[in-house]
mmCIF file of C-alpha atoms in Angstrom:
data_model
loop_
_atom_site.group_PDB
_atom_site.id
_atom_site.type_symbol
_atom_site.label_atom_id
_atom_site.label_comp_id
_atom_site.label_asym_id
_atom_site.label_seq_id
_atom_site.Cartn_x
_atom_site.Cartn_y
_atom_site.Cartn_z
ATOM 1 C CA UNK E 21 27.191 -34.132 9.126
ATOM 2 C CA UNK E 22 25.857 -31.389 6.790
ATOM 3 C CA UNK E 23 25.823 -27.793 7.974
ATOM 4 C CA UNK E 24 22.536 -26.575 9.369
ATOM 5 C CA UNK E 25 20.875 -23.726 7.439
ATOM 6 C CA UNK E 26 20.891 -20.342 9.104
ATOM 7 C CA UNK E 27 17.760 -19.094 10.776
ATOM 8 C CA UNK E 28 15.972 -16.593 8.456
ATOM 9 C CA UNK E 29 16.361 -13.799 11.035
ATOM 10 C CA UNK E 30 20.169 -13.866 10.805
ATOM 11 C CA UNK E 31 20.505 -13.984 7.049
ATOM 12 C CA UNK E 32 22.329 -10.977 5.629
ATOM 13 C CA UNK E 33 20.500 -11.027 2.300
ATOM 14 C CA UNK E 34 16.728 -11.214 2.103
ATOM 15 C CA UNK E 35 16.199 -10.408 -1.612
ATOM 16 C CA UNK E 36 13.617 -7.801 -0.779
ATOM 17 C CA UNK E 37 13.777 -4.391 -2.408
ATOM 18 C CA UNK E 38 13.159 -1.136 -0.627
ATOM 19 C CA UNK E 39 10.082 -0.568 -2.820
ATOM 20 C CA UNK E 40 8.244 -3.654 -1.563
ATOM 21 C CA UNK E 41 4.707 -2.810 -0.456
ATOM 22 C CA UNK E 42 1.281 -4.327 -0.015
ATOM 23 C CA UNK E 43 -1.242 -2.119 -1.771
ATOM 24 C CA UNK E 44 -4.749 -1.910 -0.377
ATOM 25 C CA UNK E 45 -7.572 -1.560 -2.908
ATOM 26 C CA UNK E 46 -10.330 0.805 -1.894
ATOM 27 C CA UNK E 47 -8.178 2.465 0.753
ATOM 28 C CA UNK E 48 -7.984 6.183 1.351
ATOM 29 C CA UNK E 49 -8.525 7.815 -2.040
ATOM 30 C CA UNK E 50 -5.658 9.850 -3.454
ATOM 31 C CA UNK E 51 -6.907 13.036 -5.073
ATOM 32 C CA UNK E 52 -5.974 13.216 -8.743
ATOM 33 C CA UNK E 53 -3.949 16.301 -9.594
ATOM 34 C CA UNK E 54 -5.335 18.422 -12.389
ATOM 35 C CA UNK E 55 -3.788 17.799 -15.766
ATOM 36 C CA UNK E 56 -2.250 20.853 -17.435
ATOM 37 C CA UNK E 57 -4.741 22.965 -19.409
ATOM 38 C CA UNK E 58 -5.208 21.346 -22.793
ATOM 39 C CA UNK E 59 -7.925 19.627 -24.826
ATOM 40 C CA UNK E 60 -7.419 16.029 -23.609
ATOM 41 C CA UNK E 61 -8.847 12.949 -25.340
ATOM 42 C CA UNK E 62 -11.618 11.315 -23.292
ATOM 43 C CA UNK E 63 -9.634 8.050 -23.053
ATOM 44 C CA UNK E 64 -6.651 9.944 -21.619
ATOM 45 C CA UNK E 65 -8.911 11.500 -18.991
ATOM 46 C CA UNK E 66 -10.327 8.062 -18.106
ATOM 47 C CA UNK E 67 -6.759 6.660 -17.863
ATOM 48 C CA UNK E 68 -5.777 9.544 -15.559
ATOM 49 C CA UNK E 69 -8.775 8.962 -13.270
ATOM 50 C CA UNK E 70 -8.074 5.213 -13.166
ATOM 51 C CA UNK E 71 -4.439 5.738 -12.149
ATOM 52 C CA UNK E 72 -5.350 7.972 -9.234
ATOM 53 C CA UNK E 73 -8.194 5.667 -8.140
ATOM 54 C CA UNK E 74 -5.867 2.634 -8.197
ATOM 55 C CA UNK E 75 -4.156 1.044 -5.190
ATOM 56 C CA UNK E 76 -0.815 2.296 -6.585
ATOM 57 C CA UNK E 77 -1.703 5.992 -6.194
ATOM 58 C CA UNK E 78 -0.647 6.289 -2.516
ATOM 59 C CA UNK E 79 2.840 5.080 -3.514
ATOM 60 C CA UNK E 80 3.375 8.050 -5.837
ATOM 61 C CA UNK E 81 5.429 10.873 -4.415
ATOM 62 C CA UNK E 82 4.792 14.493 -5.373
ATOM 63 C CA UNK E 83 7.893 14.346 -7.579
ATOM 64 C CA UNK E 84 6.365 11.418 -9.532
ATOM 65 C CA UNK E 85 3.649 13.703 -10.863
ATOM 66 C CA UNK E 86 6.009 15.260 -13.416
ATOM 67 C CA UNK E 87 6.702 11.861 -14.950
ATOM 68 C CA UNK E 88 3.000 11.020 -14.909
ATOM 69 C CA UNK E 89 2.174 14.341 -16.606
ATOM 70 C CA UNK E 90 4.709 13.525 -19.344
ATOM 71 C CA UNK E 91 3.251 10.024 -19.675
ATOM 72 C CA UNK E 92 -0.244 11.519 -19.968
ATOM 73 C CA UNK E 93 0.955 13.506 -22.978
ATOM 74 C CA UNK E 94 2.226 10.309 -24.618
ATOM 75 C CA UNK E 95 -1.057 8.514 -23.828
ATOM 76 C CA UNK E 96 -2.978 11.427 -25.337
ATOM 77 C CA UNK E 97 -0.797 11.288 -28.456
ATOM 78 C CA UNK E 98 -1.556 7.561 -28.693
ATOM 79 C CA UNK E 99 -5.299 8.179 -28.732
ATOM 80 C CA UNK E 100 -5.004 10.953 -31.305
ATOM 81 C CA UNK E 101 -2.422 9.236 -33.566
ATOM 82 C CA UNK E 102 -3.429 8.999 -37.189
ATOM 83 C CA UNK E 103 -1.454 5.932 -38.287
ATOM 84 C CA UNK E 104 -0.918 2.439 -36.956
ATOM 85 C CA UNK E 105 2.847 3.033 -37.016
ATOM 86 C CA UNK E 106 2.503 6.076 -34.737
ATOM 87 C CA UNK E 107 0.278 4.113 -32.353
ATOM 88 C CA UNK E 108 2.767 1.226 -32.272
ATOM 89 C CA UNK E 109 5.664 3.545 -31.414
ATOM 90 C CA UNK E 110 3.631 5.365 -28.781
ATOM 91 C CA UNK E 111 2.403 2.085 -27.245
ATOM 92 C CA UNK E 112 6.025 1.004 -26.805
ATOM 93 C CA UNK E 113 6.850 4.284 -25.069
ATOM 94 C CA UNK E 114 3.766 4.025 -22.853
ATOM 95 C CA UNK E 115 4.786 0.506 -21.844
ATOM 96 C CA UNK E 116 8.354 1.589 -21.091
ATOM 97 C CA UNK E 117 7.398 4.699 -19.126
ATOM 98 C CA UNK E 118 4.571 2.893 -17.318
ATOM 99 C CA UNK E 119 7.102 0.498 -15.784
ATOM 100 C CA UNK E 120 8.332 3.296 -13.543
ATOM 101 C CA UNK E 121 4.901 3.647 -11.990
ATOM 102 C CA UNK E 122 3.805 0.009 -11.627
ATOM 103 C CA UNK E 123 1.013 0.326 -14.177
ATOM 104 C CA UNK E 124 0.889 -3.346 -15.199
ATOM 105 C CA UNK E 125 0.896 -6.571 -13.176
ATOM 106 C CA UNK E 126 4.425 -7.382 -14.360
ATOM 107 C CA UNK E 127 5.663 -3.908 -13.398
ATOM 108 C CA UNK E 128 4.131 -4.236 -9.934
ATOM 109 C CA UNK E 129 5.793 -7.600 -9.513
ATOM 110 C CA UNK E 130 9.178 -6.118 -10.427
ATOM 111 C CA UNK E 131 8.644 -3.345 -7.854
ATOM 112 C CA UNK E 132 7.451 -5.990 -5.369
ATOM 113 C CA UNK E 133 4.093 -4.269 -5.019
ATOM 114 C CA UNK E 134 1.356 -6.719 -4.186
ATOM 115 C CA UNK E 135 -2.308 -5.781 -4.224
ATOM 116 C CA UNK E 136 -3.982 -7.154 -1.152
ATOM 117 C CA UNK E 137 -6.623 -9.704 -2.071
ATOM 118 C CA UNK E 138 -9.882 -10.273 -0.271
ATOM 119 C CA UNK E 139 -10.545 -13.592 1.455
ATOM 120 C CA UNK E 140 -13.287 -14.310 -1.071
ATOM 121 C CA UNK E 141 -10.856 -13.996 -3.979
ATOM 122 C CA UNK E 142 -8.334 -16.223 -2.197
ATOM 123 C CA UNK E 143 -10.995 -18.885 -1.564
ATOM 124 C CA UNK E 144 -11.829 -18.966 -5.287
ATOM 125 C CA UNK E 145 -8.164 -19.668 -6.032
#
């Protein structure tokens, strides 16, 4: 007779990371910290507003702001780059640094962050 599988409640390993979270869109807004004084490109400012209006914002700790400030500088350099080669290099850095903050669907999946979906969206499939 084959061995019976263990009940899920007694399994030692659940393959769930400590960062797992369900993110709620439109929840309590997280105020965006002011960027350091500088002449920022309008697209960088829009990116900054979008990050802090996103469902990921409540997950960011105060210490994460330093990394986001540094990333904002790279994003600003991207928008002001003069050559395609510079933009390509900066885009790679933005992608790599953005992983730390769950800025793409793949990054959120790796962090096990799931954005809560409305019933209407679920019904549409």
